[in-house]
Coordinates of C-alpha atoms and ligand atoms in Angstrom, one line a residue:
M1 CA -28.9 8.6 -62.5
A2 CA -25.3 9.6 -62.3
R3 CA -23.5 8.8 -65.6
Y4 CA -19.9 9.2 -66.8
V5 CA -18.7 8.1 -70.2
L6 CA -15.0 7.6 -70.4
S7 CA -13.2 9.2 -73.4
D8 CA -11.3 6.7 -75.6
V9 CA -8.1 7.9 -74.0
E10 CA -9.4 7.2 -70.5
R11 CA -10.7 3.8 -71.7
N12 CA -7.2 2.9 -73.0
E13 CA -5.7 4.1 -69.7
V14 CA -8.0 1.7 -67.8
A15 CA -7.1 -1.1 -70.2
A16 CA -3.4 -0.4 -69.6
V17 CA -3.8 -0.5 -65.8
A18 CA -5.6 -3.9 -66.2
D19 CA -3.1 -5.3 -68.6
G20 CA -0.2 -4.2 -66.4
F21 CA -1.8 -5.9 -63.4
L22 CA -2.4 -9.2 -65.2
A23 CA 1.2 -9.3 -66.5
T24 CA 2.4 -9.3 -62.9
H25 CA -0.4 -11.6 -61.6
P26 CA -0.7 -14.4 -64.2
N27 CA -2.8 -16.8 -62.1
W28 CA -6.2 -15.1 -61.7
A29 CA -7.1 -15.2 -58.0
P30 CA -9.3 -12.2 -57.3
L31 CA -10.0 -13.0 -53.7
E32 CA -6.2 -13.0 -53.0
Y33 CA -5.6 -9.9 -55.2
A34 CA -8.4 -7.7 -54.0
D35 CA -6.2 -5.5 -51.8
D36 CA -3.6 -5.1 -54.6
I37 CA -6.4 -4.2 -57.1
R38 CA -7.6 -1.5 -54.7
V39 CA -4.1 0.0 -54.7
E40 CA -3.9 -0.1 -58.5
A41 CA -7.3 1.6 -58.6
E42 CA -5.4 4.8 -57.6
R43 CA -3.9 4.7 -61.1
L44 CA -7.3 5.0 -62.8
P45 CA -8.0 8.3 -64.7
L46 CA -8.7 11.1 -62.3
G47 CA -12.0 12.0 -63.9
V48 CA -13.3 8.5 -63.3
R49 CA -12.2 8.5 -59.7
R50 CA -13.6 11.9 -58.9
F51 CA -17.0 10.9 -60.5
L52 CA -17.2 7.7 -58.4
V53 CA -16.2 9.4 -55.2
S54 CA -18.7 12.2 -55.6
S55 CA -21.5 9.8 -56.6
R56 CA -20.7 7.7 -53.5
A57 CA -20.9 10.8 -51.2
A58 CA -24.1 11.9 -52.8
E59 CA -25.6 8.4 -52.4
D60 CA -26.7 8.4 -56.0
A61 CA -29.0 5.4 -56.4
T62 CA -27.6 4.3 -59.8
I63 CA -24.1 5.2 -60.9
V64 CA -23.2 4.3 -64.5
L65 CA -19.9 4.2 -66.2
G66 CA -19.8 3.9 -70.0
N67 CA -17.0 3.0 -72.5
L68 CA -15.0 0.7 -70.2
P69 CA -12.7 -1.6 -72.1
V70 CA -14.0 -4.9 -73.3
D71 CA -11.8 -7.4 -75.2
E72 CA -12.4 -7.1 -79.0
N73 CA -11.9 -10.8 -79.2
L74 CA -14.2 -11.7 -76.3
V75 CA -14.8 -15.4 -76.0
P76 CA -18.4 -16.7 -76.7
T77 CA -20.9 -16.3 -73.8
P78 CA -20.5 -19.4 -71.6
P79 CA -23.5 -21.6 -71.1
S80 CA -23.3 -21.3 -67.3
W81 CA -21.3 -19.7 -64.5
E82 CA -19.7 -23.1 -63.8
I83 CA -18.2 -23.2 -67.3
A84 CA -17.2 -19.5 -67.1
E85 CA -15.3 -20.3 -63.9
K86 CA -13.7 -23.4 -65.3
E87 CA -12.5 -21.6 -68.4
A88 CA -11.6 -18.3 -66.6
A89 CA -13.7 -16.5 -69.2
A90 CA -13.2 -12.8 -69.5
V91 CA -10.8 -12.3 -66.7
R92 CA -9.7 -8.9 -67.8
E93 CA -13.3 -7.7 -67.6
E94 CA -13.6 -9.0 -64.0
L95 CA -10.5 -7.0 -63.2
V96 CA -11.8 -3.9 -64.8
L97 CA -15.0 -4.2 -62.7
L98 CA -13.0 -4.7 -59.5
L99 CA -10.8 -1.8 -60.3
V100 CA -13.6 0.7 -60.8
G101 CA -15.7 -0.9 -58.1
S102 CA -12.9 -0.5 -55.6
V103 CA -13.3 3.3 -55.7
L104 CA -16.9 2.8 -54.3
G105 CA -16.3 0.0 -51.9
E106 CA -14.7 -3.4 -51.0
P107 CA -15.7 -6.4 -53.1
F108 CA -16.9 -9.5 -51.3
G109 CA -18.5 -12.8 -52.1
W110 CA -20.6 -15.6 -50.5
V111 CA -19.2 -19.0 -49.5
N112 CA -22.4 -20.7 -50.8
Q113 CA -23.0 -18.7 -54.0
Q114 CA -21.3 -19.4 -57.3
N115 CA -18.7 -21.5 -55.5
G116 CA -17.4 -18.6 -53.4
R117 CA -16.3 -16.5 -56.3
L118 CA -15.6 -12.8 -55.9
V119 CA -17.0 -12.0 -59.4
H120 CA -20.0 -13.8 -60.7
D121 CA -21.1 -14.5 -64.3
I122 CA -24.6 -13.7 -65.3
C123 CA -25.6 -15.6 -68.4
P124 CA -28.8 -17.5 -69.2
S125 CA -28.5 -21.3 -68.5
R126 CA -30.4 -24.2 -70.0
G127 CA -33.0 -25.6 -67.7
Q128 CA -33.0 -22.4 -65.5
E129 CA -35.1 -20.2 -67.8
N130 CA -37.8 -19.9 -65.2
S131 CA -35.7 -20.0 -62.0
L132 CA -35.6 -17.2 -59.5
T133 CA -31.9 -16.7 -60.1
S134 CA -29.8 -14.5 -62.4
A135 CA -29.4 -17.5 -64.8
S136 CA -33.1 -17.2 -65.7
S137 CA -34.3 -15.5 -68.9
E138 CA -38.0 -16.2 -69.7
Q139 CA -39.1 -15.4 -66.1
Q140 CA -39.0 -11.8 -65.0
L141 CA -36.5 -11.2 -62.2
T142 CA -38.7 -9.5 -59.6
L143 CA -37.4 -6.3 -58.1
H144 CA -35.2 -7.1 -55.2
T145 CA -32.6 -5.9 -52.7
E146 CA -29.5 -8.0 -53.5
D147 CA -29.0 -10.7 -50.8
V148 CA -31.9 -9.3 -48.9
F149 CA -31.6 -12.0 -46.1
H150 CA -28.3 -10.7 -44.7
S151 CA -27.5 -7.7 -42.6
C152 CA -24.0 -7.6 -44.1
R153 CA -25.3 -7.5 -47.7
G154 CA -23.6 -5.1 -50.1
D155 CA -24.0 -1.4 -50.3
Y156 CA -23.8 -1.7 -54.1
V157 CA -24.4 -4.4 -56.6
A158 CA -22.1 -3.9 -59.5
L159 CA -22.9 -5.2 -62.9
M160 CA -20.6 -4.9 -66.0
C161 CA -22.0 -5.7 -69.4
L162 CA -20.0 -7.7 -71.9
R163 CA -22.9 -8.5 -74.2
N164 CA -26.6 -7.5 -74.4
P165 CA -27.6 -8.1 -78.1
D166 CA -31.3 -7.8 -77.5
A167 CA -31.0 -4.7 -75.3
V168 CA -32.6 -6.5 -72.3
G169 CA -33.3 -4.0 -69.5
T170 CA -32.2 -4.1 -65.9
T171 CA -35.1 -2.7 -63.9
V172 CA -34.5 -0.3 -61.1
A173 CA -36.9 1.3 -58.6
L174 CA -35.7 4.0 -56.2
V175 CA -37.1 4.2 -52.7
E176 CA -37.3 8.0 -53.0
S177 CA -39.6 7.7 -56.1
V178 CA -42.3 6.0 -54.0
E179 CA -44.7 7.8 -51.6
F180 CA -45.7 5.1 -49.1
P181 CA -49.1 6.0 -47.7
E182 CA -49.8 5.8 -44.0
P183 CA -50.2 3.5 -42.1
I184 CA -48.1 1.4 -44.6
R185 CA -45.0 3.5 -44.2
R186 CA -45.2 3.1 -40.4
I187 CA -45.6 -0.6 -40.6
L188 CA -42.7 -1.0 -43.0
H189 CA -40.5 0.7 -40.4
Q190 CA -41.3 -2.0 -37.9
D191 CA -39.5 -5.3 -37.3
R192 CA -42.3 -7.4 -38.6
F193 CA -40.7 -9.0 -41.6
R194 CA -38.7 -12.1 -42.3
F195 CA -35.9 -12.1 -45.0
F196 CA -34.9 -15.4 -46.5
P197 CA -31.9 -16.4 -48.7
D198 CA -32.8 -16.5 -52.3
D199 CA -32.5 -19.7 -54.4
S200 CA -28.9 -18.9 -55.5
H201 CA -27.6 -19.3 -52.0
H202 CA -27.1 -22.9 -51.1
V203 CA -27.6 -22.4 -47.4
V204 CA -29.2 -25.7 -46.6
P205 CA -28.2 -29.2 -47.6
Q206 CA -30.1 -30.8 -50.5
H207 CA -30.9 -27.4 -51.8
S208 CA -30.4 -26.8 -55.5
V209 CA -31.6 -24.2 -58.0
E210 CA -33.7 -26.9 -59.7
R211 CA -35.2 -28.1 -56.4
P212 CA -35.1 -25.2 -54.0
S213 CA -35.8 -25.9 -50.4
A214 CA -38.9 -24.4 -48.6
L215 CA -38.4 -20.9 -47.4
Q216 CA -39.4 -21.9 -43.9
D217 CA -36.4 -24.3 -43.8
R218 CA -33.9 -21.5 -44.5
P219 CA -32.2 -19.4 -41.8
H220 CA -33.5 -15.9 -41.9
E221 CA -33.4 -12.5 -40.2
V222 CA -36.3 -10.5 -38.8
A223 CA -36.2 -6.8 -39.4
S224 CA -38.0 -3.8 -41.0
V225 CA -38.4 -3.0 -44.7
L226 CA -37.6 0.7 -44.3
F227 CA -34.8 1.9 -42.0
G228 CA -32.2 4.5 -41.6
P229 CA -32.5 8.3 -42.2
E230 CA -36.0 9.5 -41.3
G231 CA -36.4 11.8 -44.2
A232 CA -34.7 9.6 -46.8
P233 CA -35.1 6.0 -45.6
Y234 CA -33.2 3.0 -46.9
L235 CA -35.0 -0.1 -48.2
R236 CA -34.8 -3.8 -47.9
I237 CA -37.3 -6.0 -49.8
D238 CA -37.5 -8.9 -52.2
A239 CA -41.1 -9.9 -52.7
D240 CA -40.2 -13.5 -53.5
F241 CA -38.1 -13.9 -50.4
T242 CA -39.7 -11.6 -47.8
E243 CA -42.7 -12.5 -45.7
A244 CA -44.4 -11.0 -42.7
L245 CA -44.0 -12.6 -39.3
P246 CA -46.4 -15.6 -39.0
G247 CA -50.0 -14.4 -38.5
D248 CA -49.2 -10.7 -39.1
A249 CA -51.8 -10.1 -41.9
E250 CA -51.3 -6.3 -41.6
A251 CA -47.6 -6.5 -42.3
E252 CA -48.2 -9.0 -45.1
A253 CA -50.6 -6.6 -46.8
A254 CA -48.2 -3.6 -46.3
L255 CA -45.4 -5.7 -47.9
R256 CA -47.4 -6.6 -51.0
E257 CA -48.5 -3.0 -51.3
A258 CA -44.9 -1.8 -51.1
A259 CA -43.8 -4.3 -53.7
G260 CA -46.6 -3.1 -56.0
L261 CA -45.7 0.6 -55.6
L262 CA -42.1 -0.1 -56.3
A263 CA -43.0 -2.1 -59.4
A264 CA -45.1 0.8 -60.6
A265 CA -42.1 3.1 -60.1
A266 CA -39.6 0.9 -61.9
Q267 CA -37.3 2.4 -64.6
R268 CA -35.1 0.6 -67.0
V269 CA -31.4 0.7 -67.5
V270 CA -30.3 -1.0 -70.7
L271 CA -26.6 -1.9 -70.4
S272 CA -24.4 -2.0 -73.5
P273 CA -21.0 -3.7 -73.7
G274 CA -18.5 -1.6 -71.7
D275 CA -21.2 -0.2 -69.4
A276 CA -21.1 -0.8 -65.7
V277 CA -23.9 0.1 -63.3
F278 CA -23.5 0.4 -59.5
I279 CA -26.9 0.1 -57.9
D280 CA -27.1 1.4 -54.4
N281 CA -28.5 -1.6 -52.5
H282 CA -29.9 0.6 -49.7
R283 CA -31.6 3.1 -51.9
A284 CA -32.9 1.1 -54.9
V285 CA -34.2 -2.4 -55.8
H286 CA -33.4 -4.0 -59.1
G287 CA -34.5 -6.8 -61.3
R288 CA -34.5 -7.8 -65.0
D289 CA -36.9 -8.0 -67.9
T290 CA -37.6 -11.3 -69.7
F291 CA -35.8 -12.4 -72.8
T292 CA -35.5 -15.4 -75.1
P293 CA -32.1 -17.1 -74.6
R294 CA -30.1 -18.0 -77.7
Y295 CA -27.6 -20.6 -76.3
D296 CA -25.3 -20.0 -79.3
G297 CA -22.5 -18.1 -77.6
T298 CA -23.9 -14.6 -78.4
D299 CA -26.2 -14.4 -75.3
R300 CA -26.4 -11.5 -72.8
W301 CA -23.5 -11.7 -70.4
L302 CA -22.7 -9.6 -67.3
K303 CA -20.1 -9.8 -64.6
R304 CA -21.3 -9.0 -61.1
T305 CA -19.8 -8.3 -57.7
S306 CA -21.1 -6.9 -54.5
L307 CA -19.4 -4.0 -52.7
V308 CA -19.5 -3.0 -49.1
R309 CA -18.4 0.4 -47.7
D310 CA -16.8 -1.1 -44.6
L311 CA -15.4 -4.6 -44.8
R312 CA -15.0 -4.7 -41.0
R313 CA -18.7 -5.2 -40.7
T314 CA -18.1 -8.5 -42.5
Y315 CA -15.1 -9.4 -40.4
V316 CA -17.1 -8.9 -37.2
R317 CA -20.0 -11.0 -38.5
T318 CA -17.8 -13.9 -39.7
K319 CA -15.2 -13.5 -36.9
T320 CA -12.6 -13.9 -39.5
R321 CA -10.6 -11.5 -41.8
A322 CA -12.1 -12.8 -45.0
R323 CA -14.0 -11.4 -48.0
L324 CA -16.4 -14.3 -48.0
L325 CA -19.7 -14.4 -46.1
G326 CA -21.2 -17.7 -45.2
Ligands
AKG401 O1 -29.3 -9.3 -65.2 C1 -29.5 -8.2 -64.6 O2 -29.6 -7.2 -65.3 C2 -29.7 -8.1 -63.2 C3 -29.6 -9.5 -62.5 C4 -29.6 -9.4 -61.0 O3 -30.5 -9.0 -60.4 C5 -28.4 -9.6 -60.3 O4 -27.4 -10.1 -61.0 O5 -28.3 -9.4 -59.1
FE2_402 FE1 -29.8 -8.9 -58.2

């Protein structure tokens, strides 16, 4: 894990860049401001930028920043992302995440996830304790590639912690930490798998988190689980939303075995307020441990965005110059 803890001077410099930006952009519209935020990221402390650029080049699977600024008078944890959006909760923290994230890649969002927002709120929501989305709590969030279904998914999933009072762990498993035995490795390299949108993507009508539609009704891609550099392959898997092609029992068995090996190799990253982790979405899968939600304003609360190294991949796919995938 690559880790850099900002000095208090550096933390105050980041806060000053963020405050300066908000003073000149009073109506928070991150999708509109993303290019400007990237320009402002040039003003971040040099040590932070050098760390991020070298971690990106090294393809470090987990990149952690510590001691980022979080408002001392942070509002209570919202009861849902919808309320967080309505109340523009913790906007400066969204900006801080976008500023540091901009050094690693371009932030983008999804038309049909969290209302097309560029930065998402992750907080436990009543009624969703056992859902397969980030609003869950009592259900383990299975190790997954973020947005596994889409060939334009992020190169990084970026999480910034605002609160984590019970020290709930984000789980991370690195592809390089698993030795896939033959013939499983060979099968995982073949286009024998279907990747479906998870329950947070409202890709089909009548679909909701409470009443998710059947996987088979969702549009999906067919591809391999392992791909890319021969000696150090990339990975694409989400056991809950990946299946072998119909009738391919060999591929199904390889998939389940791979998920088991990854689960056995999982480590834990416990984020504290002011920490941000950037998980390489090609080199690692991530999930989350269970916890008991409080629903009293002190709950765990993260901000999340996805970053892509080359936004033109998105433009080509959507045939429009937009930061939103549909
Ligand atoms: O809450 C966490 O630590 C991770 C949740 C997650 O998988 C995500 O937000 O993509
Ligand atoms: Fe995730």
